Structures are given as structure tokens and as C-alpha cells.
PDB file of C-alpha atoms in Angstrom:
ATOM      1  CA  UNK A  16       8.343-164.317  21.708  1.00 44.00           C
ATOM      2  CA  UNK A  17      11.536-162.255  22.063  1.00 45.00           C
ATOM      3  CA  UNK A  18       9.721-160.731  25.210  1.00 60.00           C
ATOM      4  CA  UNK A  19       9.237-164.457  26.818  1.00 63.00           C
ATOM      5  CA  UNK A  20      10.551-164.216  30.454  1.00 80.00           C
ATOM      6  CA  UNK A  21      10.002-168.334  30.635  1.00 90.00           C
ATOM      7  CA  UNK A  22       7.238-167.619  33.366  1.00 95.00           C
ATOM      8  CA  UNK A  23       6.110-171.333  32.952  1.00 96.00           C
ATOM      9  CA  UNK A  24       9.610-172.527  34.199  1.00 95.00           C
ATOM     10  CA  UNK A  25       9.374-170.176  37.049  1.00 96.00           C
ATOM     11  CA  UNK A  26       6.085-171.646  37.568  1.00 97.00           C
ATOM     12  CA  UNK A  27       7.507-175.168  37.221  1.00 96.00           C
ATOM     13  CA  UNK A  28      10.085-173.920  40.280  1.00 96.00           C
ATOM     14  CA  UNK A  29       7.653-172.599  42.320  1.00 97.00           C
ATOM     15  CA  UNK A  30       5.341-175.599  42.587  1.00 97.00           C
ATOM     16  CA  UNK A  31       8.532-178.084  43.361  1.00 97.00           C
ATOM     17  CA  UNK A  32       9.741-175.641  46.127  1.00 97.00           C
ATOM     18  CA  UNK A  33       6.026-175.812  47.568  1.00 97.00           C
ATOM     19  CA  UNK A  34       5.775-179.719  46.915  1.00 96.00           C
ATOM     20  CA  UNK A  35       9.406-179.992  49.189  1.00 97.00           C
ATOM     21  CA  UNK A  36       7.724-177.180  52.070  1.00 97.00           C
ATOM     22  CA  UNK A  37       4.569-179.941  51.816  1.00 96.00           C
ATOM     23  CA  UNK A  38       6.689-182.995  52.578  1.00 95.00           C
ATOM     24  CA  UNK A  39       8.368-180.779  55.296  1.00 96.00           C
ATOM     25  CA  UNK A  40       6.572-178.888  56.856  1.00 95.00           C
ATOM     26  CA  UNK A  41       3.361-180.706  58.488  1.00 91.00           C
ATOM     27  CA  UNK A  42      -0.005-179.421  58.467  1.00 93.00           C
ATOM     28  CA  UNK A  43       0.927-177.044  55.475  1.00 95.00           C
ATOM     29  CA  UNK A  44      -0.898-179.533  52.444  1.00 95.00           C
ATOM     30  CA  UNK A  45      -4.054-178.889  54.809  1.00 93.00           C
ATOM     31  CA  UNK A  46      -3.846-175.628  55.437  1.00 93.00           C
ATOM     32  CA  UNK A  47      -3.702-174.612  51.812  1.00 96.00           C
ATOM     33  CA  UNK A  48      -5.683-176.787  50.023  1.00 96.00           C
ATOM     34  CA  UNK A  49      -9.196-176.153  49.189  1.00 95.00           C
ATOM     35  CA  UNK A  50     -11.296-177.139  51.796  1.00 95.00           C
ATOM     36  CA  UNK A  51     -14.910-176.489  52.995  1.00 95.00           C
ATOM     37  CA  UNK A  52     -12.942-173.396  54.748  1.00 93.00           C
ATOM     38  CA  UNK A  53     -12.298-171.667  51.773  1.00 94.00           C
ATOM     39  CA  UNK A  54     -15.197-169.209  52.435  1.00 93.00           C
ATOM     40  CA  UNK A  55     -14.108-168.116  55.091  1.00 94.00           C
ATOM     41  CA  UNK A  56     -10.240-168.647  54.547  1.00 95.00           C
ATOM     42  CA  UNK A  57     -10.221-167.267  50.761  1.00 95.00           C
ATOM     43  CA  UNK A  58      -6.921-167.937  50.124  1.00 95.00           C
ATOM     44  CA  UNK A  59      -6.651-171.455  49.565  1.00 96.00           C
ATOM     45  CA  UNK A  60      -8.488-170.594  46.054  1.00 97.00           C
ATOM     46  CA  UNK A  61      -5.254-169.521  44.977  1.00 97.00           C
ATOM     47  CA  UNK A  62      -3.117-171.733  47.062  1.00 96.00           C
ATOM     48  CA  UNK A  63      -4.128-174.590  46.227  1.00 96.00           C
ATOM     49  CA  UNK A  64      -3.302-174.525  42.740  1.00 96.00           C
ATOM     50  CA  UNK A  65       0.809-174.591  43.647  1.00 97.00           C
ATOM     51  CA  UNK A  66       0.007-177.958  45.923  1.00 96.00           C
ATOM     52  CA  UNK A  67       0.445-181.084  44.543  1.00 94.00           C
ATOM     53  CA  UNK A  68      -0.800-184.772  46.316  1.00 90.00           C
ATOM     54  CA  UNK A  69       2.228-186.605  45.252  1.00 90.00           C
ATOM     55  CA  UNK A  70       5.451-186.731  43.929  1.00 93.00           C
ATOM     56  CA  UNK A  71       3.643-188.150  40.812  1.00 89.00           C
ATOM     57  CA  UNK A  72       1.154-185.995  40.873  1.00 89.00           C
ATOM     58  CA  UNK A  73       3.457-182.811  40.407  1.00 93.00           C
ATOM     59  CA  UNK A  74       5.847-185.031  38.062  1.00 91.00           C
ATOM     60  CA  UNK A  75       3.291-185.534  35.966  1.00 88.00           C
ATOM     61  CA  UNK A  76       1.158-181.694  35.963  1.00 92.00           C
ATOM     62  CA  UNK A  77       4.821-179.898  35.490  1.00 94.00           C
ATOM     63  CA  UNK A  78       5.040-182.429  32.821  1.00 90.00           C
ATOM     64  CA  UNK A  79       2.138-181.140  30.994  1.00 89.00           C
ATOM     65  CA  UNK A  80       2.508-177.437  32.006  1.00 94.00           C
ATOM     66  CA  UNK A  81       6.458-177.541  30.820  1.00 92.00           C
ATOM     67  CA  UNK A  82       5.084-179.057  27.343  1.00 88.00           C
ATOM     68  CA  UNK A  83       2.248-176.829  26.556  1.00 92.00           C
ATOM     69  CA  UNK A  84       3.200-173.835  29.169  1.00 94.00           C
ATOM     70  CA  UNK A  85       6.535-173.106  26.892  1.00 92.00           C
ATOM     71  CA  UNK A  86       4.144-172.686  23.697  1.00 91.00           C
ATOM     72  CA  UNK A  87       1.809-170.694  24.600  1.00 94.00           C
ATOM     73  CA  UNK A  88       3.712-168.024  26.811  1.00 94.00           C
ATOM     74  CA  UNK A  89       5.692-167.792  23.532  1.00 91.00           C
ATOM     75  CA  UNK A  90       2.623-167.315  21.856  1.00 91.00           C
ATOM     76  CA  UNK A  91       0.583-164.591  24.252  1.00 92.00           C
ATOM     77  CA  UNK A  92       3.531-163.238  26.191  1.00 91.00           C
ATOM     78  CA  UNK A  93       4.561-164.008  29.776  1.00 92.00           C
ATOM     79  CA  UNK A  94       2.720-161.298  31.147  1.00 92.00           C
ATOM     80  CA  UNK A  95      -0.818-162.584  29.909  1.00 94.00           C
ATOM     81  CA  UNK A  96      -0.126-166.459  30.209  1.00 96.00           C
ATOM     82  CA  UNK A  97       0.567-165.550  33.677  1.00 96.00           C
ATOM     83  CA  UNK A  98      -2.810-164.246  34.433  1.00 96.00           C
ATOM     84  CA  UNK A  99      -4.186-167.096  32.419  1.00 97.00           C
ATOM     85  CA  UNK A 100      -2.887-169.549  34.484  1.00 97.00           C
ATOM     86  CA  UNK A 101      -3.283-167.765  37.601  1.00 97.00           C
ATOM     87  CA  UNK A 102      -7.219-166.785  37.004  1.00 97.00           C
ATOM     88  CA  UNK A 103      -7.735-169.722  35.317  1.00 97.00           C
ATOM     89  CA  UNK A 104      -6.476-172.071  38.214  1.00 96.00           C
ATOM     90  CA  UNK A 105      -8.661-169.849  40.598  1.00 97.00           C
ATOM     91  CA  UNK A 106     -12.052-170.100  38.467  1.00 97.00           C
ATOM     92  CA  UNK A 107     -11.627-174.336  38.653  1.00 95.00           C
ATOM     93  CA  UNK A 108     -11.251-174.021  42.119  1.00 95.00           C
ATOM     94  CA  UNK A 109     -14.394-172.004  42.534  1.00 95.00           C
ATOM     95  CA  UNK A 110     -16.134-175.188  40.464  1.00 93.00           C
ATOM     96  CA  UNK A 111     -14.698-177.412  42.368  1.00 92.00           C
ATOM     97  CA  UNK A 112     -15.672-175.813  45.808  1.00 93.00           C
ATOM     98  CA  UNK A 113     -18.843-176.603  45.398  1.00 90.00           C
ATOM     99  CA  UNK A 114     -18.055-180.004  44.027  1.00 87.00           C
ATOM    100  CA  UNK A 115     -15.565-181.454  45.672  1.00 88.00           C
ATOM    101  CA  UNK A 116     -14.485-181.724  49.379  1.00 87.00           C
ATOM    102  CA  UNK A 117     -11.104-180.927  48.847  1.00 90.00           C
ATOM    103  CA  UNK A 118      -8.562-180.267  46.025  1.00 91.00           C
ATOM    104  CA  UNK A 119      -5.450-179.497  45.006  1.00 92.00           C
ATOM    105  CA  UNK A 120      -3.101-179.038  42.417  1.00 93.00           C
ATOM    106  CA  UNK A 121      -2.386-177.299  38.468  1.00 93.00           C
ATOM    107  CA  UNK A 122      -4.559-179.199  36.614  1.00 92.00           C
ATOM    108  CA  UNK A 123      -7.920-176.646  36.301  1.00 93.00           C
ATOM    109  CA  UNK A 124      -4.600-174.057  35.203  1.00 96.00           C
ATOM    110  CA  UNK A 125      -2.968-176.659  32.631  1.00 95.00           C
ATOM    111  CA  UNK A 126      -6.091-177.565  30.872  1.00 94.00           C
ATOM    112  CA  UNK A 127      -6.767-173.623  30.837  1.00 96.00           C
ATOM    113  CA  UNK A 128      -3.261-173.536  28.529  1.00 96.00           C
ATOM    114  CA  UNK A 129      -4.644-176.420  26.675  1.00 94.00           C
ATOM    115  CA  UNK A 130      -7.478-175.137  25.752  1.00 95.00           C
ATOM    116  CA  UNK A 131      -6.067-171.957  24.437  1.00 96.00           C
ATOM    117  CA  UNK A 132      -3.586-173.569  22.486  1.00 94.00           C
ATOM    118  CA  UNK A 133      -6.791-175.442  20.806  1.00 94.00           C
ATOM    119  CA  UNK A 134      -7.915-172.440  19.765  1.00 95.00           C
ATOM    120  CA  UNK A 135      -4.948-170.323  18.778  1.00 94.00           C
ATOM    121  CA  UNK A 136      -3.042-173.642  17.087  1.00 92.00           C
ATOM    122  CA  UNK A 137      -5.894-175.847  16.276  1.00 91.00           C
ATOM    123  CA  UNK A 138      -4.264-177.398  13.374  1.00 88.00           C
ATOM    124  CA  UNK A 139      -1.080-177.791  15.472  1.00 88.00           C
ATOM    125  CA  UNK A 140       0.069-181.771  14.695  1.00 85.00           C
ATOM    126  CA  UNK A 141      -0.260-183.364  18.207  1.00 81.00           C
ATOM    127  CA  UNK A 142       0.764-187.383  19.045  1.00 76.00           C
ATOM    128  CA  UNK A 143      -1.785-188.354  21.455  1.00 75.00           C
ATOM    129  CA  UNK A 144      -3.763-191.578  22.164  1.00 73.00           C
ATOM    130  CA  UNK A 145      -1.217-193.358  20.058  1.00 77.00           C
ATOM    131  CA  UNK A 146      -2.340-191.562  16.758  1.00 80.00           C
ATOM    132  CA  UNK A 147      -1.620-187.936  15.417  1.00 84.00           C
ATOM    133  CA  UNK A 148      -4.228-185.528  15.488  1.00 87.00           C
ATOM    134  CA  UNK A 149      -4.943-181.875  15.153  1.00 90.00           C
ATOM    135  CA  UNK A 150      -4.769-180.076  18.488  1.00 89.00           C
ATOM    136  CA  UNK A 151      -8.310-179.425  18.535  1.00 90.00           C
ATOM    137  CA  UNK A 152      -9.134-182.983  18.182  1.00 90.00           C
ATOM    138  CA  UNK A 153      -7.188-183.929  21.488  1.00 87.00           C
ATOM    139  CA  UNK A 154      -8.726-181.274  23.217  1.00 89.00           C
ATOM    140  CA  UNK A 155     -12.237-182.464  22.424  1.00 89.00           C
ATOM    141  CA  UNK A 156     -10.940-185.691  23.063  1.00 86.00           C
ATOM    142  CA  UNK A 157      -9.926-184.644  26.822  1.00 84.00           C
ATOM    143  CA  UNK A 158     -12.238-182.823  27.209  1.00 86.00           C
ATOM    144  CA  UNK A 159     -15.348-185.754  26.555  1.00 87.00           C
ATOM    145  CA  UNK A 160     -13.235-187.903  28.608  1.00 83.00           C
ATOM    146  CA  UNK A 161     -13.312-185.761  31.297  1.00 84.00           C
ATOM    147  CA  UNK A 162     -17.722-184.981  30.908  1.00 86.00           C
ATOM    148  CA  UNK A 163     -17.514-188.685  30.995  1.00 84.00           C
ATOM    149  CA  UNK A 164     -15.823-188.634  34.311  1.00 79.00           C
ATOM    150  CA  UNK A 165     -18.345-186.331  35.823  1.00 78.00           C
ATOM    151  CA  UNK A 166     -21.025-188.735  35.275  1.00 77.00           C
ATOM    152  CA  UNK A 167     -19.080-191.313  37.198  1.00 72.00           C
ATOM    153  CA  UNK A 168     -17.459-192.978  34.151  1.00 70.00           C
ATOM    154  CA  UNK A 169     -13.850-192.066  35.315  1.00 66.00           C
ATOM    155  CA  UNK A 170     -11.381-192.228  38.325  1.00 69.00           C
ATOM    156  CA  UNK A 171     -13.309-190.343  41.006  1.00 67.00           C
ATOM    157  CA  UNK A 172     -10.093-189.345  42.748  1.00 67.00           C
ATOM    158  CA  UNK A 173      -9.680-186.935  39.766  1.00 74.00           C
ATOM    159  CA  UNK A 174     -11.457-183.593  39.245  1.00 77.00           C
ATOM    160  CA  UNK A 175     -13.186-184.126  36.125  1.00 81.00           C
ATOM    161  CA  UNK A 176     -15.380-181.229  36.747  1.00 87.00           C
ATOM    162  CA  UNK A 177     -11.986-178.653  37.416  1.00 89.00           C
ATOM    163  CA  UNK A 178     -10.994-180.052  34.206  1.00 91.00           C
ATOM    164  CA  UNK A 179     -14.126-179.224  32.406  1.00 92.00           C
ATOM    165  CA  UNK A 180     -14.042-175.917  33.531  1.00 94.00           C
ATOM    166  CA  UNK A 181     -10.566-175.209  33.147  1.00 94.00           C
ATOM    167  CA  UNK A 182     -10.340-175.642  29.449  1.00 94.00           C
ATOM    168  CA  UNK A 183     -13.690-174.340  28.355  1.00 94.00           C
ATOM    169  CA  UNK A 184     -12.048-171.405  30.673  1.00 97.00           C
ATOM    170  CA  UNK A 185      -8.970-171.285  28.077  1.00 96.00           C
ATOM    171  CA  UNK A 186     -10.901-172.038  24.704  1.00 95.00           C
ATOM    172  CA  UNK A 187     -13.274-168.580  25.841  1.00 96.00           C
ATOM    173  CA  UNK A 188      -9.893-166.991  26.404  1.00 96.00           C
ATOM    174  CA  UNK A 189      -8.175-168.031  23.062  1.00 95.00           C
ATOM    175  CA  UNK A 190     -11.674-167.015  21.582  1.00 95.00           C
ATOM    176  CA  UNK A 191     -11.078-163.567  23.085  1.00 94.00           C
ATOM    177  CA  UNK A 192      -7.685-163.147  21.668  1.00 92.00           C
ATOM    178  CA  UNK A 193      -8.489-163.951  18.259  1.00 90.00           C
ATOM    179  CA  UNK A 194     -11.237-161.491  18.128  1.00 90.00           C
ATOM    180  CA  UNK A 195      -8.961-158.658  19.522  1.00 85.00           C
ATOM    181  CA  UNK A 196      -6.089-159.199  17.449  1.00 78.00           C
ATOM    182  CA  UNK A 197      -7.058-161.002  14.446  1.00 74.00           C
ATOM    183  CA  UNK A 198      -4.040-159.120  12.641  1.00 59.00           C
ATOM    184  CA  UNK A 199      -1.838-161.364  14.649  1.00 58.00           C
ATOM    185  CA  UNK A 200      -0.636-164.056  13.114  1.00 54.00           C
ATOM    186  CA  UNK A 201      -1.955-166.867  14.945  1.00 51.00           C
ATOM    187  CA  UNK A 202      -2.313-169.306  12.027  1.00 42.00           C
ATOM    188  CA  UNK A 203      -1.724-173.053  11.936  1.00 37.00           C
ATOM    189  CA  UNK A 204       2.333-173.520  12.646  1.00 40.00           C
ATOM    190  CA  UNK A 205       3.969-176.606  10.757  1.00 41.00           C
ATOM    191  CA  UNK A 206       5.416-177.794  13.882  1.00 46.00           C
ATOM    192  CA  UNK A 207       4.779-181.041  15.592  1.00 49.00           C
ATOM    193  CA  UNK A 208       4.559-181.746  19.025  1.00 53.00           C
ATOM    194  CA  UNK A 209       4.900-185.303  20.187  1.00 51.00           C
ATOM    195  CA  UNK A 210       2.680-186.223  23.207  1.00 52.00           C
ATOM    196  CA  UNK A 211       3.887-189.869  24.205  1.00 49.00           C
ATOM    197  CA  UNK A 212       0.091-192.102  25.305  1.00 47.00           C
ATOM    198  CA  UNK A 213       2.079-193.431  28.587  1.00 54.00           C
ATOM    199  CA  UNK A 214       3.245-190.261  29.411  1.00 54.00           C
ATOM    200  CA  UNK A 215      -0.199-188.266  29.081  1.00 54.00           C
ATOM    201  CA  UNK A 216      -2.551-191.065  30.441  1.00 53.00           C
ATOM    202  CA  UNK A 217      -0.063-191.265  33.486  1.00 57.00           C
ATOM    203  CA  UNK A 218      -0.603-187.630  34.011  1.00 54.00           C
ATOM    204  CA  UNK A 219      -4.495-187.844  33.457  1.00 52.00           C
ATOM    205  CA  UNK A 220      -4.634-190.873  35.787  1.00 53.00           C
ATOM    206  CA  UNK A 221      -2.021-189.647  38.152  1.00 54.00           C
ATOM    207  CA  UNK A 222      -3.995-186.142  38.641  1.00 50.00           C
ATOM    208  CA  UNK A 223      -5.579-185.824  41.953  1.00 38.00           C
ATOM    209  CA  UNK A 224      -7.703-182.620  40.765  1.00 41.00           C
TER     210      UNK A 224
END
């Protein structure tokens, strides 16, 4: 931790500068979102991970990527939670290409960071849904919500499938990491994190992904 450069806040900066070039700037939201003309215009599979629908929608992913983005940079370094966010973010939306229409937005990356912190602080005391639970538990909870939502049980304005992908993308990576350093110690922390249920359904519903 004492080599944390607090990438997730610059992260957190980045995306609101982007969100105030969006709401200045016409024709920039469309230009770098994902689009049927990301074959040809690869970019926007990188792009569109710093766009954001809404003022809500960014409120709500810098929300969850200040909460859980803080941890686990402190955790794996700044150097290797940037990558993880950054590849992550990119591999959801390569599944969503060839899902949805268009996207946009953090959410493939934040799940990603969830789903690493599952694995590398499963025991990790979490308040979600109105109960506490072990971290793991909440991601398995998300994460069934979201399968749901690809079978059409969910809000089809959000990107169940980027979801899906995007933690199963960080549970392989916090996988990895325990099996290269398992003289690290990555055991069950007492801290407690307090998720409020308003606060993480509006980001779930909120999330235009």
C-alpha cells in the first residue's frame, strides 16, 4: 500500500472531465461509444469505458469504483489495478459488441474490481441488500442477478451480459494472483465495509451498461 499512487481517484477525475467534454462538446458521446463501428473504428473499445449516459449514471459508477477502486489498488498496487481496470473494461466491451448495439460506461471495469476483491477478501464483512454478508456472497449475489438479466428478467437498458463478463473477468484475475503469490498475505481483513441498499440498487438500476 505505501506504493498506492490513488490511480482510482485519477480515474474518478478522468471520467468527470470526459462526462463535462460529453455535455459540451456535441457529437463526442457518439463518436466514442461502442457502436457497430467499432470494427472498423477500434478505439471506441477503450473509449467507451470513460463515457457515461448521465449525470446519474457516472454519479453512481464513480460511486462504486471510489468504494471498491480504493481497496483493491491498496491491495494489488496502482500499477496492476490499472491494467485491471483498463483490460478488464476492454474485454466487456468486446462481449458486449456482439451483444449490444451500443454501450457505454465503467461498469464491465467496476465489476472486474469486484470480482477480485471476492476473491482476494472473500470473508471481507460487506452491508448489502439490507443484510451483512461475506464479500463473496454479494458477488454471487450480483452476479445471479445480473444472469437473470440476460435472460430478460432485468432492466434491458442495462448490460447484464458486460456485467457477467466483467466480474468472472476479475474473479480469474484474483484467482491468478493468489496462485502467484500465495506468500502474500491476502487473508480475510477484520474490516467492514458498509454498502448502503439505496445507494447500490441506484447504481445497478441507474447503469446504462
Amino acid at each position: 500500500m505505501k506504493n498506492q499512487k490513488y490511480i482510482t481517484l485519477w480515474l474518478c477525475g478522468i471520467c468527470i472531465l470526459i462526462y463535462l467534454v460529453q455535455v459540451i462538446v456535441p457529437g463526442v458521446t457518439g463518436t466514442f461509444m461502442l457502436t457497430p463501428n467499432a470494427i472498423s473504428q477500434p478505439w471506441q473499445f477503450l473509449t467507451a469505458i470513460f463515457l457515461h449516459g448521465s449525470i446519474t449514471h457516472l454519479f453512481y459508477n464513480l460511486f462504486a469504483l471510489f468504494l471498491f477502486g480504493l481497496m483493491l489498488e491498496g491491495i494489488i498496487g496502482s500499477k496492476n489495478f490499472l491494467w485491471l481496470f483498463i483490460i478488464s473494461g476492454i474485454f466487456a466491451n468486446i462481449v458486449s459488441f456482439y451483444w449490444y448495439p451500443n454501450a457505454l460506461g465503467a461498469s464491465g471495469a467496476i465489476m472486474a474490481v469486484i470480482g477480485t476483491l471476492a476473491v482476494l477478501r472473500p470473508g471481507m464483512t460487506v452491508w448489502a441488500f439490507n443484510l451483512p454478508m461475506p464479500m463473496f456472497i454479494a458477488a454471487i449475489v450480483w452476479v445471479g442477478a445480473d444472469i437473470l438479466g440476460v435472460f430478460g428478467l432485468g432492466d434491458p437498458s442495462v448490460g447484464h451480459l458486460a456485467h457477467v463478463s466483467g466480474i468472472f473477468f476479475g474473479i480469474f484475475y484474483g484467482i491468478y494472483l493468489r496462485l502467484k503469490y500465495p506468500q502474500r498475505n491476502i487473508s480475510i481483513p477484520r474490516n467492514k465495509i458498509v454498502i448502503q441498499e439505496d445507494a447500490m440498487r441506484r447504481w445497478e438500476n441507474n447503469n446504462l451498461r
